[in-house]
């Protein structure tokens, strides 16, 4: 394969992996606090719709972005209210959030289908983008991709190197001990859930303002779910998440590559690839249950009520 | 001040009342929504709830919508009762429809009911095999069932699209993505003069009642319920978790697959890309609305069917987008989950003054503050 095609594939993989990376980062923070939010797909869809609507009506991409984040956080707040205050089953509540988000975004966005906005444009960073191979790969993207690079760094630092990160992990490992130490478990979990919502909203906005600048019902096509597997794949580590997201990016565009090489397979069969890849990856990483058990936050998906132990 | 307190024993009354409260709250929220859209809520509820029941044609269509929901939800309830998170009914339904269509297309006008039976069984087996994939992966590699079943929903959808664009496309269909119309011999008999409702609704009700009897009146059903509520106890009692997981997953897959093949050989009569408006996902809500009890699910499925039917009518009469069904479903599920809080907690009235004045609050009161 010639270098140029290889480079193009990698660039496309980064673009395709970015929404996965963003939503998975949010979910990772959320899960570190012991909360399993399966509503990523719904929050992402709301972010995509709100972001597109904001940009379309105001003409400002920045406002669209802001609206997307607010939409994601509002959705996350509903999840928090149910799962943290009312102690509902987190799995079922997350599913409800996805069903609700898919419905609400389709309902509110029905008149936006077919509209267009001018999405985020790539900004080549001077000098750095001139580096052969590496330059076009990492330094010629739109602002959201750069933002995602930065967020990976920030998240890694916060989770692993700060007191806040320690608190977060303590709550996720053993909320009752954390509570005994005076940490406000519900408050920490709320923050984690809201951060997760903000990231999902951002990921949605990337879909509707950068990746394909438009709005379509269910346009995230399961990326929220793939991101959930990605967190497991990364065994709850920020660094692995980035690698995983771009690997999934490659899997998602593999059909373009194959068509490029001259394979003539039905586009519908090729479209299955990312989902098949997700299952394959899950099989590989899950085959050692002990490792996964050790990596996952101990209290993941378990409700916390200080009154019942 | 209103405070919440965990109940010592979960409330039987509330476990039946909570779906009712949830439906009432959903209606309240939708009223506000209708008002904001300048639609009289009374008119909207008439269109959504009463009109689907108004004449025999609409009743027939209501049964058409109810059938796949009831079939899928019955299967899902068995899984959820056993604490097995199968989200894959949608994919199992689609694959059942696809494989069923393949068999239906082999039939001629004089194939007879034998071939219809083969078609139905093939659809059910296809759904079962589709459910067997995540089960096998779960058993062998401990993969997360939720995520694998969801991935298989997407794969199933693309498989269906491939079939309907490719091998099963009608050669005389001018390139439209649909199969040829099935021969009359493989169409399910209808139960009413006018309308598309087929005998599959009767079968769905029978399957639901059968599942209810198995669940509440037989030893395997008892084992399944114990397994779902207390896995360590079930292990201690020597129940085979393998057997329970396989049986609920395969039953759910077969029921969803049957739902798919009953759609294409029933009201639709051919394979088209839009087999399901998300029946498999809505069935999750139906299962919860029916309290995971197959008898309750029969009512819940009719309720959800009414909602689907109502939103079709609302689109025609009020010009509302069909997306509103999904919105209602989400709100309803939220309220259902929220109201379940009342089963394990009670809300009590406590004058704030007394708490504030007492110098040494009791242990329970201090802890309540943190909740």
XYZ file of C-alpha atoms in Angstrom:
680
model
C 0.000 0.000 0.000
C 1.390 3.396 -0.846
C 2.166 5.873 1.891
C -0.363 8.456 0.815
C -3.311 6.080 1.022
C -2.067 4.807 4.374
C -1.888 8.350 5.639
C -5.368 9.142 4.360
C -6.719 6.088 6.158
C -5.136 7.163 9.426
C -6.464 10.711 9.083
C -9.940 9.356 8.416
C -9.578 7.006 11.380
C -8.850 9.941 13.675
C -11.851 11.852 12.356
C -14.085 8.805 12.735
C -12.677 7.929 16.132
C -13.105 11.409 17.608
C -16.819 11.180 18.526
C -16.177 7.747 20.023
C -13.255 9.131 22.002
C -15.242 12.078 23.337
C -18.280 10.116 24.443
C -16.126 7.321 25.859
C -14.048 9.805 27.891
C -17.248 11.089 29.496
C -18.460 7.594 30.221
C -15.097 6.665 31.710
C -15.284 9.549 34.189
C -18.855 8.578 34.995
C -17.981 4.918 35.511
C -14.980 5.818 37.651
C -17.496 7.213 40.129
C -19.348 3.886 40.109
C -22.209 4.989 37.897
C -22.980 3.034 34.729
C -24.840 5.330 32.350
C -26.045 3.408 29.312
C -27.749 6.549 28.016
C -24.740 7.749 25.998
C -26.484 7.180 22.685
C -29.477 9.265 23.791
C -27.330 12.079 25.189
C -25.235 12.093 22.029
C -28.313 12.332 19.831
C -29.623 15.254 21.869
C -26.222 16.912 21.599
C -26.159 16.396 17.844
C -29.655 17.804 17.417
C -29.201 20.741 19.803
C -25.797 21.589 18.341
C -27.130 21.571 14.818
C -30.245 23.564 15.748
C -28.148 26.120 17.642
C -25.749 26.615 14.760
C -28.535 26.657 12.188
C -30.695 29.277 13.885
C -27.945 31.512 15.268
C -25.403 31.065 12.522
C -22.767 30.564 15.202
C -20.987 27.249 15.538
C -19.781 28.210 19.006
C -23.341 28.721 20.204
C -24.294 25.394 18.690
C -21.474 23.745 20.576
C -22.563 25.364 23.825
C -26.168 24.259 23.308
C -25.007 20.713 22.594
C -23.091 20.598 25.862
C -26.074 21.995 27.768
C -28.367 19.453 26.104
C -26.044 16.600 27.058
C -25.824 17.820 30.633
C -29.584 18.287 30.935
C -30.083 14.709 29.817
C -27.438 13.583 32.288
C -29.218 15.496 35.042
C -32.392 13.510 34.392
C -30.341 10.343 34.682
C -28.799 11.622 37.909
C -32.172 12.480 39.387
C -33.460 8.969 38.772
C -30.421 6.842 39.444
C -28.813 8.881 42.235
C -31.797 10.371 44.058
C -34.397 7.712 43.414
C -31.954 4.791 43.318
C -33.425 3.342 40.148
C -31.685 0.498 38.375
C -28.875 2.162 36.418
C -29.069 -0.213 33.482
C -32.789 0.337 32.956
C -32.507 4.094 33.518
C -29.726 4.359 30.947
C -31.841 2.485 28.428
C -34.708 4.851 29.187
C -32.404 7.807 28.608
C -31.444 6.459 25.195
C -35.047 5.772 24.192
C -36.055 9.229 25.452
C -33.131 10.982 23.767
C -33.739 9.245 20.442
C -37.430 10.183 20.616
C -36.983 13.750 21.791
C -34.203 14.568 19.325
C -36.222 13.135 16.449
C -39.284 15.076 17.594
C -37.567 18.425 18.094
C -35.352 18.060 15.051
C -38.028 16.972 12.597
C -38.016 20.307 10.752
C -34.232 20.442 10.573
C -33.884 17.329 8.420
C -32.501 18.418 5.073
C -31.121 21.736 6.339
C -27.426 22.454 6.086
C -24.868 24.510 7.962
C -21.242 25.185 7.199
C -19.468 22.966 9.697
C -16.152 23.325 11.493
C -13.233 23.652 9.084
C -9.798 22.152 9.484
C -7.164 24.551 10.769
C -3.616 23.641 9.795
C -1.271 24.494 12.632
C 1.656 26.435 11.142
C 5.011 24.624 11.071
C 3.720 21.530 12.865
C 1.421 20.624 9.995
C 4.400 20.713 7.645
C 6.120 17.797 9.386
C 6.034 14.950 6.897
C 3.449 12.256 7.647
C 2.889 13.291 11.293
C 1.867 16.827 10.318
C -1.204 16.064 8.235
C -2.061 13.259 10.637
C -2.317 15.283 13.840
C -2.019 18.987 12.988
C -4.535 19.563 10.240
C -7.886 19.050 11.929
C -10.823 21.108 13.093
C -10.956 22.616 16.537
C -13.059 19.792 17.999
C -10.417 17.200 17.167
C -7.726 19.361 18.786
C -10.112 19.775 21.728
C -10.416 16.020 22.023
C -6.617 15.674 22.153
C -6.523 18.223 24.951
C -9.400 16.579 26.816
C -7.584 13.241 26.799
C -4.647 14.906 28.510
C -6.809 16.781 30.996
C -8.862 13.721 31.866
C -5.761 11.578 32.340
C -4.245 14.205 34.616
C -7.418 14.784 36.650
C -8.224 11.100 37.126
C -4.696 9.935 37.946
C -2.866 12.897 39.405
C -5.258 15.107 41.333
C -7.109 14.964 44.609
C -10.395 15.259 42.722
C -9.449 12.163 40.756
C -8.635 10.300 43.932
C -12.005 11.248 45.386
C -13.705 10.139 42.187
C -12.002 6.764 42.265
C -12.653 6.315 45.977
C -16.372 6.849 45.418
C -16.345 4.370 42.554
C -14.442 1.721 44.474
C -16.262 1.901 47.781
C -18.863 4.610 48.284
C -19.570 3.549 51.871
C -15.949 4.001 52.931
C -15.815 7.271 51.027
C -18.970 8.354 52.820
C -17.428 7.440 56.163
C -14.450 9.638 55.275
C -16.823 12.551 54.792
C -16.909 12.562 50.999
C -20.306 13.548 49.632
C -20.843 10.495 47.457
C -23.993 11.656 45.712
C -22.456 15.037 44.913
C -19.319 13.459 43.416
C -21.445 11.076 41.386
C -23.639 13.913 40.134
C -20.592 15.812 38.932
C -19.259 12.701 37.185
C -22.619 12.045 35.538
C -22.872 15.670 34.368
C -19.341 15.636 32.994
C -20.294 12.478 31.119
C -23.309 14.307 29.705
C -21.230 17.285 28.620
C -18.779 15.018 26.782
C -21.606 13.116 25.100
C -23.190 16.385 24.022
C -19.869 17.496 22.589
C -19.484 14.192 20.766
C -22.960 14.685 19.315
C -22.057 18.183 18.168
C -18.959 16.784 16.480
C -21.246 14.442 14.541
C -23.678 17.130 13.384
C -21.303 20.097 12.999
C -18.076 18.538 11.798
C -18.239 14.888 10.740
C -21.366 15.268 8.599
C -22.730 18.814 9.003
C -26.428 17.930 9.076
C -29.121 16.486 11.283
C -30.783 13.150 10.726
C -32.891 10.999 13.010
C -30.685 8.457 14.867
C -27.631 9.788 13.071
C -25.190 8.569 15.734
C -25.969 5.008 14.582
C -24.918 3.205 17.740
C -21.696 5.120 18.402
C -22.807 5.683 21.982
C -23.013 1.937 22.456
C -19.676 1.316 20.773
C -18.152 3.883 23.139
C -19.462 1.868 26.076
C -17.574 -1.184 24.840
C -14.581 1.042 24.314
C -14.439 1.837 28.027
C -14.326 -1.874 28.780
C -11.722 -2.324 26.042
C -9.548 0.355 27.632
C -9.987 -1.329 31.022
C -11.011 2.069 32.411
C -7.727 3.754 31.455
C -7.692 7.062 29.611
C -4.603 6.340 27.500
C -5.910 3.056 26.133
C -9.174 4.815 25.336
C -7.465 6.995 22.752
C -5.783 4.024 21.081
C -9.055 2.100 21.161
C -11.091 4.932 19.671
C -8.791 5.270 16.677
C -8.653 1.504 16.203
C -12.442 1.557 16.069
C -12.111 4.458 13.681
C -10.085 2.227 11.383
C -12.685 -0.541 11.703
C -15.443 1.912 10.826
C -13.790 3.133 7.648
C -12.490 -0.258 6.643
C -15.322 -0.467 4.141
C -14.039 2.658 2.394
C -10.590 1.131 2.268
C -11.900 -2.146 0.888
C -13.907 -0.362 -1.759
C -10.778 1.603 -2.595
C -8.808 -1.585 -3.124
C -11.543 -2.837 -5.392
C -13.571 -5.231 -3.248
C -17.137 -5.311 -4.449
C -19.169 -6.237 -1.421
C -22.657 -4.913 -0.685
C -22.381 -1.624 1.204
C -24.911 -2.978 3.680
C -22.660 -5.876 4.585
C -19.680 -3.542 4.921
C -21.676 -1.249 7.181
C -21.817 -4.100 9.704
C -18.065 -4.018 10.191
C -17.807 -1.629 13.168
C -20.460 -3.586 15.063
C -18.841 -6.917 14.249
C -15.476 -5.450 15.223
C -16.964 -4.332 18.537
C -18.159 -7.852 19.289
C -14.814 -9.356 18.286
C -12.945 -6.912 20.500
C -15.325 -7.587 23.384
C -14.681 -11.309 23.037
C -10.925 -10.792 23.123
C -10.923 -8.510 26.143
C -13.617 -10.344 28.082
C -12.088 -13.785 27.765
C -10.147 -13.091 30.925
C -12.940 -12.166 33.343
C -10.608 -11.724 36.276
C -8.650 -8.977 34.578
C -11.825 -7.101 33.759
C -13.127 -7.563 37.261
C -9.962 -6.079 38.718
C -9.967 -3.147 36.327
C -13.617 -2.132 36.707
C -14.591 0.199 39.547
C -15.792 -2.082 42.352
C -19.154 -0.444 42.895
C -19.990 0.007 39.204
C -23.759 0.100 38.640
C -24.531 -0.392 42.322
C -26.849 2.240 43.808
C -25.751 4.048 46.947
C -27.992 4.886 49.873
C -26.247 5.683 53.129
C -29.340 4.516 55.029
C -29.211 0.951 53.781
C -25.968 -0.879 53.872
C -40.857 18.688 54.952
C -41.281 15.657 52.757
C -38.760 12.982 53.501
C -38.110 9.550 52.129
C -37.500 6.480 54.172
C -36.617 2.963 53.064
C -39.425 0.497 53.644
C -38.702 -2.595 55.688
C -40.678 -4.631 53.191
C -41.359 -3.681 49.603
C -44.929 -2.595 49.038
C -47.182 -5.008 47.090
C -49.737 -2.292 46.519
C -47.193 0.118 45.100
C -45.753 -2.478 42.776
C -49.152 -2.576 41.044
C -49.922 1.104 41.450
C -46.624 2.383 40.093
C -47.405 1.679 36.391
C -50.768 3.390 36.831
C -49.174 6.436 38.456
C -46.535 6.448 35.702
C -49.192 6.475 32.971
C -51.057 9.324 34.697
C -47.846 11.355 35.068
C -46.926 10.703 31.421
C -50.348 11.996 30.396
C -49.863 15.104 32.522
C -46.494 15.859 30.955
C -47.865 15.224 27.476
C -50.747 17.613 28.183
C -48.231 20.358 28.817
C -46.456 19.385 25.616
C -49.678 19.440 23.596
C -50.566 22.856 25.042
C -47.178 24.193 24.016
C -47.898 22.974 20.496
C -51.310 24.716 20.537
C -53.139 21.425 20.533
C -56.038 20.913 22.907
C -54.956 18.032 25.197
C -58.488 16.658 25.199
C -58.436 16.410 21.412
C -54.974 14.878 21.511
C -55.961 12.198 24.023
C -59.070 11.416 22.019
C -56.897 10.847 18.956
C -54.225 8.916 20.867
C -56.297 6.754 23.161
C -59.948 6.645 22.091
C -59.748 6.753 18.303
C -57.617 3.597 18.067
C -60.510 1.815 19.787
C -63.275 3.541 17.843
C -64.095 1.226 14.944
C -63.351 -2.290 13.852
C -60.716 -1.249 11.312
C -58.808 0.733 13.925
C -59.168 -2.113 16.422
C -57.673 -4.450 13.854
C -54.746 -2.117 13.293
C -54.312 -1.886 17.062
C -53.956 -5.668 17.189
C -51.439 -5.499 14.318
C -49.291 -3.120 16.376
C -49.791 -5.043 19.609
C -48.724 -8.457 18.292
C -44.955 -7.907 17.854
C -44.808 -5.884 21.062
C -46.496 -8.636 23.046
C -44.332 -11.388 21.566
C -41.066 -9.531 22.127
C -42.007 -8.286 25.581
C -43.012 -11.759 26.780
C -39.592 -13.064 25.837
C -37.775 -10.096 27.324
C -39.726 -10.426 30.574
C -38.489 -14.007 30.964
C -34.929 -12.740 30.527
C -35.334 -9.798 32.880
C -37.006 -11.999 35.499
C -33.829 -14.061 35.440
C -31.783 -10.849 35.591
C -30.436 -11.457 32.089
C -30.128 -8.177 30.186
C -31.212 -9.044 26.677
C -31.709 -5.881 24.613
C -31.653 -7.826 21.370
C -35.332 -8.328 20.560
C -35.141 -5.836 17.689
C -32.376 -7.723 15.902
C -33.966 -11.088 16.599
C -37.228 -9.802 15.127
C -35.515 -8.473 11.994
C -33.567 -11.673 11.382
C -36.740 -13.704 11.929
C -38.465 -11.587 9.296
C -35.548 -11.935 6.876
C -35.194 -15.698 7.119
C -38.968 -16.170 7.198
C -39.207 -14.146 4.004
C -36.667 -16.364 2.300
C -38.857 -19.390 3.026
C -42.072 -17.566 2.144
C -40.662 -16.597 -1.250
C -40.107 -20.285 -2.104
C -43.831 -20.932 -1.820
C -46.246 -21.179 -4.718
C -49.973 -20.526 -4.637
C -50.714 -24.188 -3.979
C -48.084 -24.806 -1.309
C -50.650 -25.260 1.439
C -50.486 -24.551 5.128
C -47.589 -26.940 5.619
C -45.256 -24.483 3.961
C -46.653 -21.611 6.056
C -45.854 -23.644 9.163
C -42.313 -24.237 7.903
C -41.934 -20.509 7.205
C -43.102 -19.563 10.697
C -40.862 -22.125 12.354
C -37.900 -20.978 10.249
C -38.453 -17.380 11.376
C -38.670 -18.413 15.012
C -35.540 -20.576 14.742
C -33.684 -17.723 13.037
C -34.539 -15.417 15.949
C -33.483 -18.141 18.347
C -30.121 -18.597 16.629
C -29.606 -14.826 16.596
C -30.153 -14.865 20.362
C -27.850 -17.861 20.680
C -24.865 -15.826 19.457
C -24.656 -13.401 22.424
C -25.565 -16.229 24.804
C -22.744 -18.399 23.533
C -20.286 -15.496 23.695
C -21.483 -14.742 27.215
C -21.031 -18.348 28.285
C -17.652 -18.830 26.659
C -16.020 -15.425 26.985
C -18.102 -13.561 29.597
C -18.915 -10.794 27.137
C -21.361 -8.175 28.274
C -24.823 -9.296 27.100
C -26.229 -5.775 26.861
C -23.554 -4.599 24.462
C -23.403 -7.729 22.310
C -27.190 -7.901 21.916
C -27.262 -4.230 20.900
C -24.465 -4.710 18.369
C -26.412 -7.664 16.952
C -29.448 -5.383 16.556
C -27.440 -3.186 14.210
C -25.922 -6.168 12.421
C -29.395 -7.679 12.031
C -30.671 -4.436 10.546
C -27.904 -4.300 7.949
C -28.415 -7.989 7.206
C -32.071 -7.265 6.516
C -31.169 -4.288 4.323
C -28.688 -6.471 2.458
C -31.357 -9.117 1.910
C -33.990 -6.707 0.731
C -31.603 -4.893 -1.605
C -29.853 -8.046 -2.743
C -30.826 -11.697 -2.844
C -34.481 -11.245 -1.879
C -35.254 -8.185 -3.982
C -38.205 -8.485 -6.342
C -36.735 -8.950 -9.844
C -39.816 -7.218 -11.281
C -39.761 -4.466 -8.663
C -38.072 -1.748 -10.734
C -35.172 -1.724 -8.286
C -37.264 -0.851 -5.258
C -35.844 -2.419 -2.090
C -38.672 -4.863 -1.472
C -39.278 -8.529 -2.063
C -41.998 -9.919 -4.285
C -45.406 -10.106 -2.620
C -45.771 -13.480 -0.914
C -48.077 -16.170 -2.289
C -51.471 -16.353 -0.564
C -50.645 -19.797 0.752
C -47.963 -18.423 3.096
C -50.050 -15.553 4.438
C -51.418 -15.894 7.953
C -55.231 -16.068 8.045
C -56.850 -12.824 9.160
C -59.294 -12.798 12.039
C -61.563 -9.990 10.898
C -63.456 -9.179 7.718
C -61.900 -5.779 7.135
C -58.391 -5.179 8.343
C -55.027 -6.871 8.523
C -55.074 -8.392 12.015
C -54.022 -12.041 11.726
C -54.229 -15.036 13.987
C -50.759 -14.120 15.254
C -52.357 -11.914 17.929
C -54.175 -14.979 19.288
C -50.925 -16.943 19.250
C -49.131 -14.066 20.977
C -51.709 -14.023 23.783
C -51.471 -17.809 24.111
C -47.676 -17.622 24.310
C -47.889 -14.901 26.948
C -50.349 -16.884 29.072
C -48.220 -19.994 28.595
C -45.130 -18.138 29.756
C -47.033 -16.824 32.749
C -48.084 -20.338 33.710
C -44.533 -21.646 33.307
C -43.152 -18.748 35.290
C -45.564 -18.905 38.217
C -46.831 -22.488 38.271
C -43.894 -24.728 37.395
C -40.607 -25.701 38.988
C -38.403 -24.317 36.160
C -40.320 -21.054 36.445
C -39.711 -20.976 40.168
C -36.013 -21.673 39.639
C -35.860 -18.880 37.086
C -37.388 -16.402 39.521
C -35.068 -17.431 42.335
C -32.107 -17.161 39.976
C -33.175 -13.666 39.019
C -33.719 -12.332 42.495
C -30.931 -14.071 44.372
C -28.227 -15.720 42.303
C -26.138 -17.020 45.213
C -29.244 -18.675 46.677
C -30.024 -20.257 43.323
C -26.460 -21.596 43.087
C -26.679 -22.903 46.625
C -29.902 -24.678 45.740
C -28.042 -26.283 42.839
C -29.972 -24.663 39.993
C -28.050 -24.711 36.735
C -27.366 -21.140 35.698
C -26.360 -22.378 32.254
C -29.723 -24.009 31.709
C -31.641 -20.966 32.922
C -29.691 -18.465 30.818
C -29.917 -20.594 27.679
C -33.601 -21.280 28.090
C -34.649 -17.669 28.659
C -32.426 -16.328 25.871
C -33.540 -18.920 23.329
C -37.204 -18.515 24.253
C -36.925 -14.748 23.906
C -35.150 -15.129 20.560
C -37.753 -17.553 19.252
C -40.619 -15.284 20.303
C -38.988 -12.206 18.730
C -38.131 -14.169 15.581
C -41.714 -15.329 15.396
C -42.836 -11.726 15.789
C -40.725 -10.859 12.759
C -41.968 -13.643 10.524
C -45.553 -12.992 11.657
C -45.164 -9.396 10.481
C -43.993 -10.283 6.983
C -46.441 -13.164 6.511
C -49.202 -11.218 8.239
C -50.022 -7.546 7.856
C -47.124 -6.679 5.529
C -47.177 -9.633 3.126
C -43.694 -9.065 1.741
C -40.237 -8.095 2.981
C -39.631 -4.355 3.138
C -36.845 -2.395 4.901
C -39.260 -0.836 7.430
C -40.391 -4.001 9.195
C -40.241 -2.517 12.655
C -40.641 0.991 14.049
C -38.469 -0.074 16.982
C -40.811 -2.763 18.342
C -37.898 -4.573 19.947
C -36.901 -1.511 21.965
C -40.476 -0.523 22.838
C -40.956 -4.088 24.098
C -38.456 -3.334 26.854
C -40.865 -0.677 28.119
C -43.833 -3.000 27.663
C -42.078 -5.644 29.760
C -41.517 -3.145 32.560
C -44.981 -1.625 32.276
C -46.384 -5.134 32.707
C -44.227 -5.624 35.797
C -42.343 -8.451 34.023
C -45.488 -10.503 34.539
C -46.751 -12.035 31.282
C -50.353 -11.415 32.314
C -49.640 -7.747 32.988
C -47.690 -7.566 29.760
C -50.792 -8.416 27.722
C -52.392 -5.187 28.955
C -49.155 -3.234 28.622
C -48.703 -4.379 25.019
C -52.211 -3.239 24.128
C -51.477 0.092 25.798
C -48.251 0.554 23.847
C -49.985 -0.626 20.673
C -52.569 2.099 21.250
C -49.758 4.610 21.510
C -48.281 3.510 18.168
C -51.704 3.494 16.568
C -52.547 6.846 18.153
C -49.414 8.467 16.836
C -50.270 7.251 13.317
C -53.678 8.864 13.696
C -52.182 12.007 15.248
C -49.938 12.337 12.239
C -52.949 12.287 9.934
C -55.367 14.316 12.056
C -53.116 16.701 13.974
C -50.066 16.801 11.731
C -47.786 15.623 14.514
C -44.478 13.946 13.655
C -44.407 10.178 14.296
C -41.283 10.713 16.391
C -43.678 11.570 19.200
C -44.170 7.838 19.891
C -40.537 7.481 20.851
C -40.769 10.560 23.004
C -43.811 9.205 24.867
C -42.067 5.875 25.308
C -39.049 7.513 26.870
C -41.120 9.638 29.240
C -43.249 6.664 30.224
C -40.200 4.536 30.993
C -38.699 7.333 33.091
C -41.845 7.658 35.156
C -42.156 3.885 35.485
C -38.657 3.654 36.909
C -39.134 6.703 39.095
C -42.416 5.406 40.512
C -40.776 2.113 41.432
C -39.067 4.186 44.094
C -42.378 4.044 45.945
C -42.159 0.261 46.172
C -39.072 0.303 48.358
C -39.333 3.741 49.905
C -42.103 5.644 51.560
C -42.523 9.355 51.510
C -43.280 10.698 54.954
C -44.279 14.076 56.246
C -42.089 15.383 59.023
C -42.379 18.857 60.461
C -38.996 20.493 59.932
C -39.151 22.424 63.206
C -38.955 19.310 65.351
C -35.841 18.065 63.580
C -34.186 21.445 63.755
C -34.919 21.839 67.471
C -33.796 18.439 68.617
C -30.250 18.849 69.817
C -29.329 15.213 69.322
C -30.956 13.873 66.184
C -31.290 10.117 65.982
C -28.975 8.183 63.746
C -31.565 7.678 61.047
C -32.366 11.357 60.884
C -28.784 12.458 60.421
C -28.304 9.972 57.661
C -31.460 11.125 55.930
C -29.886 14.480 55.465
C -27.234 13.066 53.204
C -29.637 11.318 50.859
